[in-house]
Amino acid sequence: MAAAQVTIGAMDPNNSSKNTFKLENTEKRDTLIAIEKKYQQQWAEDGVFEPNAPSTSEIPLHEISAAELREKYPKFFGTMAYPYMNGTLHAGHSFTVSKIEFTAGFARMQGKRALFPLGFHCTGMPIKACADKLVREVEMFGQEFERCPESSITNGAPEEEAPAPTQATTKEDVTKFSAKKGKAAAKAVKLKYQFQIMLALGIPLPEIHRFADPQYWLEFFPPLCKRDLTNFGARIDWRRSMVTTDANPYYDAFVRWQMNRLKDLEKIRFGKRYTIYSPKDGQPCMDHDRSEGEGVGPQEYTALKLKVKEWAPEAEKLIEGKLPANANVFFVPATLRPETMYGQTCCFVGPKISYGVFKQSETDYLVMTERAARNMAFQGVFPEWGVFPQVATLTGSSVIGTLVNAPLSVHTAGVRILPMDSVKPTKGTGVVTSVPSDSPDDFATVHDLAKKADYYGIKKEWAELEIIPIIDTPSYGNLTAAFLVKKMKINSPKDASQLAEAKTLAYKEGFYKGTMLIGPYKGDKVEEAKDKVRKMLIDAGEAFAYAEPDGHVLSRSSDECVVAYLGQWFLNYGSQDQEWKQKTLDHVGSGLNTYTSETKNQFEAVIEWLNQWACARTYGLGSKLPWDKEFLVESLSDSTIYMAYYTIAHLLHKDIFGKERGTAGVSPDQMTDEVWDYIFTRRELGDEVTSSGISKASLESMRREFEYWYPLDMRVSGKDLIPNHLTFFLYIHIALFPKEYWPRSVRANGHLMLNGEKMSKHTGNFLTLDQTVKKYGADASRIALADAGDGIEDANFEESVANSSILRLHTLKDWCEKMMKMIKGEVAKDETPLRSGPLEFWDKLFENEINTLVHEARTYYEGTMYKLALKSALYDFISARDFYREGTNAAGIGMHKDLVRQFIKLQALIITPIAPHWAEYIWREVLDEVSSKENLLSDTPLMPFPQTQPTTVQVALYPTDLPAPNPTLQATQTYVRTTTSSITSAEGLQLKKQAKGKTTTYDPRRPKKLSIFAADSYPAWQAKYVAIMKQWWSGPDKGDEKKLSAEVGKVAKAAGGGEVKKAMPFVQTLKRALQSSEEEEQQKQQSVDAILSRALPFDELDTLRAMAPNLLRTTGCKIVEIVRVSEGGAGDTKQGEVVDVQVSGEDEKKSEKVRPVGHVLKAGGDAAELPFSAEAAVPGNPGFYFENV
């Protein structure tokens, strides 16, 4: 029990999140969570997320085509990769969930029946491997692991931990935390046993032994997954859920059908091929069976046999008496370039590497690393499968100087074994043949050896055999390596980065453009000669085929994998079925929406290199291969088209195990291959189908569900699944379904970081979905996920965003409640009364801004750009409300009650996809829309739910009938914001200067006056340059910057004065405005005509008059004066006229600083009243001036 108790103490599940944000005040969060729980229960009771296809009683099957049905009753069908049931969901899962969740939520608001189902993946090795470990551990240590000693799981070193950040600690503070660290009481614990991992997952100790039964995992984790996603507010149709494997006989029948039909189509074949293999498990180890090395495949080599002609003295002593006198011993280098073997001048070994001498037959022995021999033992190189008898051990240094015969080498007398420090025991065989004519590494090494022969303990002539031309290339001549080493100034074998680049250049040039200069294939292209030379070597017995993993691969059972050459069933992906491959490529190129070019490029690259894939294994959980029940279907091969199964799952069974029949009343054994064919439109109704005993009505209902929901509209998954699952998903759909039902889109997302760093249980920077939702509530978590990012690059979940969203949502909820009470007549002491009547200046700006944001958010939702949608639908929407409230309050008129209610209603609607619980509360309880019929899906024939269902925001339509953005009001709004910002920023600058003791033009803390200067026309000198730009922009010379500059320069020079310096900057500013207008036309930017006409779309003076009360309040000024500035007076000077004066009180009206309306201000001279800022003003960009009063 000691080890278990130590693990419980040290591996508390909460420790994995110990360094995440810690909340201190939870009252507001708890209020929001209570709302969320209420509506989650209501949605479940009402079946809100359980859409069905139009029934065959409404529209008989085949009365209209499937495409017409989908057009008449629009739908959305989206899925994500079903999660694996060996643990609970973490925040990374929730990020992928959020993408399909937000999309499904918006699709509902578009009037579509939106289906988001989710199953539970249990196929493969992970569960079985973990269960088997527990079987062994229970046998070793007892049912509660009481006999496991503490010493076996601790290393005695105490851990250190720093305090976690709190609400008062900012993101920046976290990285700068400087408090003293405290020692943890417990010693550092190693997760050595499976029972410890289960404890770390939060499984109670007395419960763990039950997980020794693999089936128990299938019963335990799916309900937790459903719980967590329900608490998250996911719009999932749980009726359609299932577990995979033969634990669900319906799904098992579906997988058998899939495999049978792929075999019928010759997409599944049997043959010997190289595959990643686990000797411990005795079966292929595919991507999802690995704990390390996902995506790693076999790398094929040509293994040469370099026969020993003369041993180095030290090596000869080491093997003395261990080999027969007549033994043939071969050093075995593995090469990727057999066509270059004519140029071998030596063979390299790592001086510090240990090599084995392995018995291949009674007379033949092979020298290589043990790792390579282990691989070869599963490739038929040794007589007995998996056995590689080692008879002697040699160090690399002991064999240096050994003379060997190099097949094909022009140096027929033999070449020497020489040292090379960069040889890796984990790559190839640890023996490397040297071809310095075409390998930059080899060229640099032999030259270094020759220069330092004494240092390396070799004879100089061993490294100086003639380097002969093997391949001629157009770029590097016939001695590629020498050319590149000289060109790239490589001085020694230690210039690793330059040598790596040179190696790549040499290989590409030689393989794709090279021509053979030697041997029977002289004159052939290297591309053609390579395989011919390889075959020649193998046929002559001087080489054999060899393969190994192209990287480290560790199985779920902790076995280092090898490459095995064995007979197996495989899916014939790749160039062996060129037609299938090309169809898949074509679909990616023109039929599939990948949302980003990076995703599309990755798909195309994977399809180009992907090769045959083992689809069966003998160990793990899964469905048996129908025609060879010794094998199970591999986990990435039974999970390619299960989205089709979702369409009918609810008709087949009522529970995830298929124990209770669904509404179709069908038993598993009735689901024959012919029935599946009919459902999935591969055949029509006939005796082969009806002989199953399934009623025609049930058959037609199932086919209707499939024909309606398919094709899949969106598949969401992590980008790491593009090299396997997502590509297989495309391949198999294309093989089994008509083109009409091929997937429409794949949205790949990056990994999710937490607070800017990689999620890690070890560092305490980790959150499960359950922890996240309990900590922040569903809607705040969803907002943080939307804010995390949308591209294929890694995203970032900021806990500070989730935390601040709690306050934002709660504050907004309180405000909405208060406003609705005021609309109904209640008086709020701290709020300006609402008003009714005609819309005024601030009302019009506000109405136009929120309408614009609604349209903007819709565009982002449609493009699945949720970070931008969130900005428009929440952050900017609230900011618009705040600006409106400040403006109306400052003007003393209060907000308009109709616009306030419209804001609340629109806010609830446009945030529904992201924060549905908050929106539901506002919709039902604040706006009281339960009985409203306006803008509801239930008023349309699209309503897929019972008409007795209470009204919910989940069936409300997105507002699309709002007025289009008004360009004049948009320009006015922009003017108001930028002018206000400029004025307040200028005042803030003066305060900073004063705080630093610097001289200021006025004292911002004393009573002050603000004068705003609005010009009624542009400077006269600019007109001629506007004319030049107008002609250039609309003429044939558009884009010719040199002609534009020349013309402007000529006119400016002729004008003289200071125009030369200011003309070109003015023209460049004008040009940028025109380019912006052209690029952002869809965002309603000013038109080209408006820019060139230089006419403001609004009355600047009227706008400033409306702004003045607000400016009085925000700046704290006593007087705000508006002055119109115009050309006039002697010498083209400007003059001003006071057009409006507003003061904060009666006393200020008497101030001498209050100039009457109509007062004229002069520029220039000793009595100048116009400051420089007035003279610099232009229409749309006023000047302003502060002075004390």
PDB file of N, CA and C in Angstrom, residues 457 484 502 521 658 792 900 983 1006 1093:
ATOM      1  N   GLY A 457      45.324   7.461 -36.323  1.00  0.00           N
ATOM      2  CA  GLY A 457      45.947   6.145 -36.211  1.00  0.00           C
ATOM      3  C   GLY A 457      45.761   5.281 -37.440  1.00  0.00           C
ATOM      4  N   LEU A 484      30.663  21.164 -54.397  1.00  0.00           N
ATOM      5  CA  LEU A 484      29.869  21.802 -53.360  1.00  0.00           C
ATOM      6  C   LEU A 484      30.702  22.145 -52.127  1.00  0.00           C
ATOM      7  N   ALA A 502      24.537  20.838 -48.226  1.00  0.00           N
ATOM      8  CA  ALA A 502      25.231  20.312 -49.408  1.00  0.00           C
ATOM      9  C   ALA A 502      24.731  18.920 -49.764  1.00  0.00           C
ATOM     10  N   TYR A 521      24.810   0.628 -67.065  1.00  0.00           N
ATOM     11  CA  TYR A 521      23.725   1.587 -67.316  1.00  0.00           C
ATOM     12  C   TYR A 521      24.291   2.977 -67.597  1.00  0.00           C
ATOM     13  N   GLY A 658     -25.620  -0.910 -28.087  1.00  0.00           N
ATOM     14  CA  GLY A 658     -26.544  -1.600 -28.975  1.00  0.00           C
ATOM     15  C   GLY A 658     -27.306  -2.720 -28.303  1.00  0.00           C
ATOM     16  N   ILE A 792      -4.359  27.185 -38.617  1.00  0.00           N
ATOM     17  CA  ILE A 792      -3.778  25.856 -38.435  1.00  0.00           C
ATOM     18  C   ILE A 792      -2.587  25.916 -37.488  1.00  0.00           C
ATOM     19  N   VAL A 900     -32.206  50.481 -26.968  1.00  0.00           N
ATOM     20  CA  VAL A 900     -31.672  49.668 -25.870  1.00  0.00           C
ATOM     21  C   VAL A 900     -32.214  48.249 -25.960  1.00  0.00           C
ATOM     22  N   ILE A 983      -8.163  64.243 -29.101  1.00  0.00           N
ATOM     23  CA  ILE A 983      -8.246  65.314 -28.098  1.00  0.00           C
ATOM     24  C   ILE A 983      -7.881  64.790 -26.714  1.00  0.00           C
ATOM     25  N   ARG A1006      -5.945  72.699 -14.055  1.00  0.00           N
ATOM     26  CA  ARG A1006      -6.715  73.908 -13.766  1.00  0.00           C
ATOM     27  C   ARG A1006      -7.856  74.043 -14.768  1.00  0.00           C
ATOM     28  N   SER A1093     -13.129  63.170 -54.956  1.00  0.00           N
ATOM     29  CA  SER A1093     -13.917  64.411 -54.885  1.00  0.00           C
ATOM     30  C   SER A1093     -13.614  65.165 -53.597  1.00  0.00           C
TER      31      SER A1093
END
